[in-house]
Coordinates of C-alpha atoms in Angstrom, one line a residue:
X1 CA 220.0 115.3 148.5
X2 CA 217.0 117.8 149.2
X3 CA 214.5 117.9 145.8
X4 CA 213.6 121.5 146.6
X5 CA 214.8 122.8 143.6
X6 CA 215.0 126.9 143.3
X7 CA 215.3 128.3 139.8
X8 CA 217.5 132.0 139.7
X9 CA 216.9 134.0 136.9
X10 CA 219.2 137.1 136.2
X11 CA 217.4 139.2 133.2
X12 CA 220.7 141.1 132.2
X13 CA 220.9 143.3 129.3
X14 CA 223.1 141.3 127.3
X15 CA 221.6 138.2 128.6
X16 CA 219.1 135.9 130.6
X17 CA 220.7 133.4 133.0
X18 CA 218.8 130.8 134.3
X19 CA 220.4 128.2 136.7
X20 CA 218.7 125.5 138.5
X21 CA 220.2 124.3 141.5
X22 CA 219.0 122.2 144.9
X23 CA 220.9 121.8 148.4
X24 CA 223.1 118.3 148.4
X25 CA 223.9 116.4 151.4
X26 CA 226.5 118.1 152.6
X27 CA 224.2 121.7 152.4
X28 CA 226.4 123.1 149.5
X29 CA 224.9 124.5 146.6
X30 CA 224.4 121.9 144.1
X31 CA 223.8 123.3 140.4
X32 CA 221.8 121.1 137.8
X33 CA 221.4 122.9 135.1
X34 CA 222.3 126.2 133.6
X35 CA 220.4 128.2 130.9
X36 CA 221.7 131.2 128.8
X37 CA 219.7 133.1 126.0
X38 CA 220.6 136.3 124.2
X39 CA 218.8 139.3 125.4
X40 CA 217.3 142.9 123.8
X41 CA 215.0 143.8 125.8
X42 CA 216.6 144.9 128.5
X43 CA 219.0 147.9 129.1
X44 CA 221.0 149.4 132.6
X45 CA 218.2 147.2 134.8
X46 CA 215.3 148.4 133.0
X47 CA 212.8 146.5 131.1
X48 CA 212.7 148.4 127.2
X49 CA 210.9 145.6 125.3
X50 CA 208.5 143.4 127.4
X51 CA 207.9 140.8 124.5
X52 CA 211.4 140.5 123.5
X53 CA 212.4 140.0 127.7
X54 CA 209.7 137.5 127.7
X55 CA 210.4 135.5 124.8
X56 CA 214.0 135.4 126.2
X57 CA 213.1 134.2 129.5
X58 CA 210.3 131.4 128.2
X59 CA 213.4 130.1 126.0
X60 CA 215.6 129.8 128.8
X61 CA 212.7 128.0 130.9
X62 CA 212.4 125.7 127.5
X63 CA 216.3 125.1 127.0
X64 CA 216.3 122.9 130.7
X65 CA 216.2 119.6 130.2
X66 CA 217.4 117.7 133.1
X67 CA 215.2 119.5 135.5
X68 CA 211.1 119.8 135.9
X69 CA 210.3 123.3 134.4
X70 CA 210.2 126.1 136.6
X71 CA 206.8 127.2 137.6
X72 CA 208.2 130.6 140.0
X73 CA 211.6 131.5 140.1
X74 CA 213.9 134.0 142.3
X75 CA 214.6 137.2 140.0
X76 CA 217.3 139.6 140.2
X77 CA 217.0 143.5 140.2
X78 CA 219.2 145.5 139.4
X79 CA 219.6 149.6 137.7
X80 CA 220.3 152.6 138.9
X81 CA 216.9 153.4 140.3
X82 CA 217.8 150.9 143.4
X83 CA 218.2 153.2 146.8
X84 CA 219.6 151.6 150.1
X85 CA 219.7 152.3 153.2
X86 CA 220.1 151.6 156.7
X87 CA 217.1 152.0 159.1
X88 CA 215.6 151.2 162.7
X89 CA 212.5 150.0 164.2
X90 CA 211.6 149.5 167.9
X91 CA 208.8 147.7 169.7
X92 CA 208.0 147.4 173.0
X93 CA 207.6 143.9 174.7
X94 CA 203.7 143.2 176.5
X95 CA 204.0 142.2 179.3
X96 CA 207.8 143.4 180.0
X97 CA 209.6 140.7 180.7
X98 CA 208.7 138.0 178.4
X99 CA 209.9 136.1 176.1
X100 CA 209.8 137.7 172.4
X101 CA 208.9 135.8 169.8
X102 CA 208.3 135.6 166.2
X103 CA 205.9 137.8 165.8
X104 CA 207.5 140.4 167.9
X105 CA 210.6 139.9 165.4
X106 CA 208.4 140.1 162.5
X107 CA 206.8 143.5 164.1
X108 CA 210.1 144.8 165.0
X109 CA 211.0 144.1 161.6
X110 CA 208.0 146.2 159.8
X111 CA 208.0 149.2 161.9
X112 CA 211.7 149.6 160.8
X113 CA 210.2 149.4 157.0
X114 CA 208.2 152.5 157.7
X115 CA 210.4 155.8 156.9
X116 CA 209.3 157.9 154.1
X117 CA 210.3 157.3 150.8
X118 CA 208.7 158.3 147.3
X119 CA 205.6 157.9 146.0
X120 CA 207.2 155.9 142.7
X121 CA 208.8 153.5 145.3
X122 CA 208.4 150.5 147.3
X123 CA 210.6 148.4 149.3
X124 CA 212.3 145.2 147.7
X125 CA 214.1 143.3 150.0
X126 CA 214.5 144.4 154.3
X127 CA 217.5 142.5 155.6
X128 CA 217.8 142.5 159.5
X129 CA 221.4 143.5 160.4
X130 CA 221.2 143.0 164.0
X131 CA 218.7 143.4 166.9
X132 CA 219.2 145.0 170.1
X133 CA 217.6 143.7 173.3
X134 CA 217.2 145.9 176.0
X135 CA 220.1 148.3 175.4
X136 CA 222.3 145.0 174.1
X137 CA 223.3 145.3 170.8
X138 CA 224.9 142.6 168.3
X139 CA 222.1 140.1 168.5
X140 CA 221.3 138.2 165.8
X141 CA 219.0 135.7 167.0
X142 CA 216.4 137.6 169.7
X143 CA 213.8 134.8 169.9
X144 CA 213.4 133.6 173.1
X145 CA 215.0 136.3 175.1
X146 CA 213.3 138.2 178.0
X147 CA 213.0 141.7 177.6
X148 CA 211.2 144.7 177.7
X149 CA 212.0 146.6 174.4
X150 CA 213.3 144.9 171.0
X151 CA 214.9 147.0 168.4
X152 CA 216.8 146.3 165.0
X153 CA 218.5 147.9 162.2
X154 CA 218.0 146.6 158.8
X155 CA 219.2 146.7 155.6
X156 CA 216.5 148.6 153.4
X157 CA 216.8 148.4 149.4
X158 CA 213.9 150.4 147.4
X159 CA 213.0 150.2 144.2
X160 CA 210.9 152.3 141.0
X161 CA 206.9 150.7 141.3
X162 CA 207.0 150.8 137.5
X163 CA 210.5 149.0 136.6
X164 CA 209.4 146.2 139.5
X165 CA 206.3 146.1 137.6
X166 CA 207.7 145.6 134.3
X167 CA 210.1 142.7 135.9
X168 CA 207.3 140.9 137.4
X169 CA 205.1 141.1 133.6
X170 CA 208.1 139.4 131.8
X171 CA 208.1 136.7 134.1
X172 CA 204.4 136.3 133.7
X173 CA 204.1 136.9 130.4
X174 CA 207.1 133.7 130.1
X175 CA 204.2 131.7 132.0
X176 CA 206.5 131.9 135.7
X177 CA 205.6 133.6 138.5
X178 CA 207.7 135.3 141.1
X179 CA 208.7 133.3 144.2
X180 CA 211.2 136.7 145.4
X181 CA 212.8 139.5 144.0
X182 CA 216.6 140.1 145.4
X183 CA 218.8 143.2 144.7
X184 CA 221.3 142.5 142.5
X185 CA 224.6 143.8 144.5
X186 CA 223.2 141.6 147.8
X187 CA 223.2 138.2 145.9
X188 CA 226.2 138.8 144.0
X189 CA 228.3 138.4 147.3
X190 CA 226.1 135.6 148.3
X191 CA 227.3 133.5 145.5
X192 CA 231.2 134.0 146.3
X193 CA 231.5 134.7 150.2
X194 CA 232.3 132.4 153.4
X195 CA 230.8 132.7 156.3
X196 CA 233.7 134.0 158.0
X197 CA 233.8 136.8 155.3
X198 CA 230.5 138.2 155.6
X199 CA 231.4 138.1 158.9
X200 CA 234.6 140.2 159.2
X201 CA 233.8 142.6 156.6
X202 CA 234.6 142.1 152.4
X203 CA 233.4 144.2 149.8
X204 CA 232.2 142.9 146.2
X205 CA 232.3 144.6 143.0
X206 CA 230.1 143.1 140.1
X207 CA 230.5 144.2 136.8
X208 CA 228.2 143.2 134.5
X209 CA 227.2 144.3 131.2
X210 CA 225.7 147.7 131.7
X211 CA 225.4 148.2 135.5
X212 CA 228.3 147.5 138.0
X213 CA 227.3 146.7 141.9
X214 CA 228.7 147.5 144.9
X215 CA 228.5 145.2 148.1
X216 CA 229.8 145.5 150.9
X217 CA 229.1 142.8 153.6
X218 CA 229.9 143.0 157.2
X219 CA 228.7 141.4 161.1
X220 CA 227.4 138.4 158.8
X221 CA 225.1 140.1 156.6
X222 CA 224.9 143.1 154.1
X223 CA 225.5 146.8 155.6
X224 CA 226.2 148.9 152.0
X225 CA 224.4 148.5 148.7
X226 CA 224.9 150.3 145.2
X227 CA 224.5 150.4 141.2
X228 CA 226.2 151.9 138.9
X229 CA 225.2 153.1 135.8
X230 CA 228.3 151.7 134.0
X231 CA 229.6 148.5 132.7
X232 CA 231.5 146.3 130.4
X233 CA 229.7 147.2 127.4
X234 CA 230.4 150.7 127.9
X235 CA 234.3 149.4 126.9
X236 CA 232.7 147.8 123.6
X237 CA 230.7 150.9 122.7
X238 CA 234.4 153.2 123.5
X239 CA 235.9 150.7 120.5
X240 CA 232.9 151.1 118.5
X241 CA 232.9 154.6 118.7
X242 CA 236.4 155.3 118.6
X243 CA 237.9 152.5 116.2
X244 CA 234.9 153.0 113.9
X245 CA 233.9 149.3 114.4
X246 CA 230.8 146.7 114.3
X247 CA 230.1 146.2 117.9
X248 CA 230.4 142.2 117.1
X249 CA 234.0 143.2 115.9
X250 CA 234.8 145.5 118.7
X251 CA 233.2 143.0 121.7
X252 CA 235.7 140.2 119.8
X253 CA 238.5 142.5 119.9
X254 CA 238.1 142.9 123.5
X255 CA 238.1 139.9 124.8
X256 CA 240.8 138.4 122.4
X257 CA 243.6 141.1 122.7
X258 CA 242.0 143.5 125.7
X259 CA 243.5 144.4 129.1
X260 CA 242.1 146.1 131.8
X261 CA 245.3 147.7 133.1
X262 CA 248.3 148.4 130.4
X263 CA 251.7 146.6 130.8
X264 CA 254.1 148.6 132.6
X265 CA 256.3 147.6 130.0
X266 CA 256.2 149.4 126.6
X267 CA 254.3 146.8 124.1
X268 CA 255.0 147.6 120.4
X269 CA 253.3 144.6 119.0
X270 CA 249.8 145.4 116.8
X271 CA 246.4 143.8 117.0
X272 CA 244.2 143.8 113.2
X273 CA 241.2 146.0 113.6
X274 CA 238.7 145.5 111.1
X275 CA 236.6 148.9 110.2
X276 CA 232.8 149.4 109.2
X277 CA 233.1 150.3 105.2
X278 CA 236.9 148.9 104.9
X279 CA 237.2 145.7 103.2
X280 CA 240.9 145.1 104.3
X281 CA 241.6 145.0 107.9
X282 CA 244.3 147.3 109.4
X283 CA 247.0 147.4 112.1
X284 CA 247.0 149.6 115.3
X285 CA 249.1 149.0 117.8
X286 CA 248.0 146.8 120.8
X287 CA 248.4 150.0 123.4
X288 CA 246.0 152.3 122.0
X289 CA 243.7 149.2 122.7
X290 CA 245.0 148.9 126.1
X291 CA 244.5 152.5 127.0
X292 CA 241.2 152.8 125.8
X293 CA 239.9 150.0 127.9
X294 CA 242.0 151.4 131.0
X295 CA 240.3 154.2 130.6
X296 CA 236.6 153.5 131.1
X297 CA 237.8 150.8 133.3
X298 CA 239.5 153.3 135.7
X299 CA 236.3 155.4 135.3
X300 CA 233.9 152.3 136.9
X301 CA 236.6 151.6 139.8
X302 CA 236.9 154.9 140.6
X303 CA 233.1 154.8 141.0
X304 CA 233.3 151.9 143.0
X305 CA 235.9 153.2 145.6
X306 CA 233.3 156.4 146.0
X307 CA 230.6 153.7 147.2
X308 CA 232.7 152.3 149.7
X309 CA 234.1 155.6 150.9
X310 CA 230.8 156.6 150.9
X311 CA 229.9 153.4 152.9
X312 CA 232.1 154.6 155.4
X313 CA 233.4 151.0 155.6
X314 CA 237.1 152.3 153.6
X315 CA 240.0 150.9 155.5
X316 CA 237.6 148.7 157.7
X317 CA 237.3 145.7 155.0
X318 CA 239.9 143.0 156.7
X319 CA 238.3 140.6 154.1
X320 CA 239.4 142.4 151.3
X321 CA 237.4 143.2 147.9
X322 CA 236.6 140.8 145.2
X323 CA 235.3 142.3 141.7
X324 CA 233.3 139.5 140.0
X325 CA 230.8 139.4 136.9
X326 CA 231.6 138.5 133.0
X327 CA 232.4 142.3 132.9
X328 CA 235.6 141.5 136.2
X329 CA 237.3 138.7 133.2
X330 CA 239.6 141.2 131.5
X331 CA 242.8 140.5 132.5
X332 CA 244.4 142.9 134.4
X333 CA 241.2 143.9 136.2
X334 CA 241.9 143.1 140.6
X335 CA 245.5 144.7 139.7
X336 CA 243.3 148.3 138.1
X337 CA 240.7 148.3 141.2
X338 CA 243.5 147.4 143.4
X339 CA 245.3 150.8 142.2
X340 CA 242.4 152.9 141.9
X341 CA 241.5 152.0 145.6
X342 CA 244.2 152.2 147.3
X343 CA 244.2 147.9 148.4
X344 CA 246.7 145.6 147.4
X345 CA 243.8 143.1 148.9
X346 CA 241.7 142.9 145.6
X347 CA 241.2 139.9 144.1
X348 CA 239.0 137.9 141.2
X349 CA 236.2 135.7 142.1
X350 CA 233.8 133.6 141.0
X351 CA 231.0 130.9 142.7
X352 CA 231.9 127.9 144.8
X353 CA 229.5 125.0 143.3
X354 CA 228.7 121.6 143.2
X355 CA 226.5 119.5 140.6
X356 CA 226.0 118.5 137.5
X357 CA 226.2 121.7 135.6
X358 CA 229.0 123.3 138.6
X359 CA 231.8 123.7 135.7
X360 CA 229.2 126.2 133.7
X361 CA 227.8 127.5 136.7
X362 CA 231.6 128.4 138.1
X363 CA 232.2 131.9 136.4
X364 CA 232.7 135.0 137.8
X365 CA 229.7 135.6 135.5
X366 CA 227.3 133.3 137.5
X367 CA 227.7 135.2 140.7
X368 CA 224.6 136.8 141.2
X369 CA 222.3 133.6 140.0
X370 CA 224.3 131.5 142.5
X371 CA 223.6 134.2 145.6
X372 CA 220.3 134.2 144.4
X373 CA 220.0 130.2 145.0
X374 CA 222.4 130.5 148.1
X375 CA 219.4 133.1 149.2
X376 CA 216.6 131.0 148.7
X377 CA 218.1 127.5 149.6
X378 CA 220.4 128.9 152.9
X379 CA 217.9 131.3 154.5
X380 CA 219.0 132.0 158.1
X381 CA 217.0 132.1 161.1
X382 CA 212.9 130.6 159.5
X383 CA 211.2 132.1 162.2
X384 CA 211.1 135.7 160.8
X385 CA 209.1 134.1 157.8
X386 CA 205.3 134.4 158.3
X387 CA 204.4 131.3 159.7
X388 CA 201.8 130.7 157.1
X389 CA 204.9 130.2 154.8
X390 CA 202.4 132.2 152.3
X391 CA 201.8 135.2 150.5
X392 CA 203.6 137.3 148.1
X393 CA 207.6 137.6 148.0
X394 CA 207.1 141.4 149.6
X395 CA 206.0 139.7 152.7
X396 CA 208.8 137.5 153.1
X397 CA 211.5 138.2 155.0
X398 CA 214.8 136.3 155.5
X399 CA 218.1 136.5 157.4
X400 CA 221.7 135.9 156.3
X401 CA 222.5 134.9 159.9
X402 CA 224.2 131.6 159.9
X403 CA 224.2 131.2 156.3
X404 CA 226.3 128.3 155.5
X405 CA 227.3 129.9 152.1

C-alpha cells in the first residue's frame, strides 16, 4: 500500500466533509478515515462566515484519529459563479519535425488558457480534452510524436477572485493550506465512473444541499460543466414555508416519509406534522407531502436536462445518467429525472471504495470527496505537471487520461 495520503475536503453548506484516503495495492481508492462537522458558514458555494467555515474545517482536521493530520488538502468548489467552457490553443513545433515534449504540452496547454474572461475571474482548473498533431485529432498522449504543429482543446472552468479567495482563507485560517482546488461537478463523476464510462460518454447529476452539478463526461475526460443554484434544502425550506414548520421538523419529515416522485397509485394514508406554535401535532395526508417535494424536485431536473441539452451531448450519453449527492437519496428520485429527461437510462449512484472507513465513505453523499482523492491519487499522463513538481495548485495541471478510476 502507497503512504501518500491525500486529504479531500468538501466545505458544503450544510456541512464539511473531510475524508482521508491513500492508493492500495491493487490502485483502488482506499479510504481511512472520514470526517463530518456541521456547517453555517457557508451558503450556495459561497463563503458567508469565514470564522464559523474555519472553526468547522479545524474540527474536522481534529476529529481524524487514525490518520497523521492534514497539513494541505484538495478542496472543492462549487456555486453558481463557476463558468465552463471549452477552448483551444496551438503551438508550433521548433525545428518542424521533432519530437514534442513536455514542455511543448505544457505550452500548448497555456496558450489555450488565454481567452478573455472577466476581470473578477481566474481560471480553476484547465483539463486537456484531447490534442491534435498535425491535422490528427483524438490524441491523448502527444509526447514523443514528430510533428510540426501541436494543438488541444481543454476543458476551461473559471471562477469569482473573491469567493476563491475566501475558500483559500478558511483553509488557512483552519491552519491547512491548499494542495488544489477542483470544481465541484468534475470530481463528483470522478468518484463514481469507470473508465469505460468516461470514455463512452455518461452524464452525472449531484445534488447537494444548496447547489446541484451537472457533468457530463465523454472521450475519457470531462467535456460539459454546470451549477445550479438549487438543492435539497430548497425541498426543506418548501415544508418550512408551506407546512408552517421548524426546519429540524421539516428536514425530519423529509427524509422519514418524503418521495421524490408520487406513487402512481392513490395513497390515502397521513403522515403527523408538527407546527411552530401548536403543541399537538396534526395529520395531513402523505400526498400533499409527496407533491410538494415533486414539485421543486421536477424544478432542479428540469434544470439539469437544460444543461445537457445545452451541452449538446442529449441523446449522445450511451453511458447513461447517474444523479448522486445526499440531496439524489429520496426515494423515487432516478425514476423523476428519468421522466423529466426523457431516459429510461437514469440511475442512483454512489462511490466505489476500499478501506477502513469504505462503508462511511460509500454514499451517494461522498461523491465529490472521493473524485477529489481519485483526482489527486489517479492523475493521468505526469508529464504535463511542471517538472519541478512545485508551485501553487494554479500551476498544476493534470489529465484524466488513463485514469484507473
Amino acid at each position: 500500500m502507497t503512504e501518500h495520503m491525500v486529504y479531500a475536503l468538501d466545505i458544503g453548506s450544510s456541512k464539511v466533509a473531510l475524508l482521508a484516503a491513500n492508493l492500495d495495492e491493487n490502485h483502488q481508492i482506499c479510504v481511512q478515515e472520514v470526517a463530518v462537522v456541521p456547517n453555517r458558514g457557508m451558503s450556495k458555494g459561497s463563503v458567508t462566515d469565514l470564522e464559523q467555515c474555519a472553526m468547522a474545517v479545524s474540527e474536522a482536521a481534529r476529529s481524524l484519529r487514525t490518520v497523521p493530520r492534514p497539513q494541505e488538502v484538495i478542496l472543492s468548489v462549487s456555486g453558481q459563479h463557476l463558468q465552463s467552457m471549452n477552448v483551444q490553443g496551438m503551438v508550433q513545433i521548433v525545428p518542424s519535425g521533432r519530437a514534442i515534449t513536455s514542455a511543448d504540452v505544457l505550452a500548448v496547454i497555456k496558450h489555450s488558457r488565454q481567452v478573455d474572461i472577466a476581470a473578477d475571474s481566474e481560471p480553476i482548473m484547465v483539463v486537456p480534452r484531447e490534442f491534435t498533431v498535425d491535422g490528427t485529432s483524438g490524441i491523448a498522449k502527444p509526447i514523443g510524436l514528430s510533428a510540426s504543429r501541436l494543438e488541444v482543446v481543454t476543458h476551461l472552468v473559471l471562477g469569482n477572485v473573491a469567493h476563491l479567495m475566501n475558500l483559500e482563507k478558511v483553509v488557512q485560517l483552519a491552519g491547512l493550506e491548499v494542495q488544489q482546488m477542483v470544481a465541484e461537478p468534475v470530481a463528483a463523476g470522478l468518484g463514481l465512473l469507470r473508465p469505460e464510462e468516461l470514455e463512452i460518454g455518461t452524464a452525472v447529476i449531484n445534488i447537494g444541499a444548496q447547489t446541484t452539478a451537472v457533468a457530463i463526461y465523454s472521450r475519457g475526460t470531462i467535456a460539459y460543466s454546470a451549477v445550479i443554484p438549487v438543492g435539497s434544502s430548497s425541498v426543506t425550506n418548501d415544508l418550512v414555508s408551506l407546512l408552517k414548520m421548524t426546519p429540524e421538523d421539516a428536514e425530519q419529515l423529509k427524509r422519514k416519509h418524503g418521495r421524490a416522485l408520487a406513487p402512481s397509485k392513490p395513497d390515502e394514508s397521513t403522515v403527523e406534522v408538527r407546527q411552530i406554535g401548536q403543541t399537538q401535532s396534526r395529520h395531513m395526508q402523505r400526498r400533499v407531502l409527496f407533491e410538494i417535494i415533486e414539485s421543486r424536485m421536477r424544478e432542479i431536473a428540469k434544470f439539469a436536462a437544460q444543461h445537457i441539452e445545452k451541452s449538446g451531448h442529449k441523446g449522445l450519453l450511451p453511458g447513461g445518467t447517474y444523479v448522486t449527492g445526499g440531496g439524489a437519496l429520496l426515494p423515487g428520485t432516478p425514476q423523476l429525472f428519468a421522466q423529466v429527461m426523457g431516459d429510461a437510462n437514469v440511475k442512483l449512484a454512489a462511490p466505489r471504495v476500499e478501506g477502513p472507513a469504505s462503508i462511511k465513505a460509500s454514499g451517494a453523499e461522498w461523491s465529490t470527496a472521493v473524485g477529489m482523492a481519485a483526482f489527486a491519487l489517479l492523475e493521468g499522463d505526469e508529464e504535463v505537471v511542471p517538472a519541478s513538481g512545485m508551485g501553487r495548485w494554479k500551476e498544476r495541471i493534470r489529465t484524466f487520461f488513463q485514469m484507473k478510476v
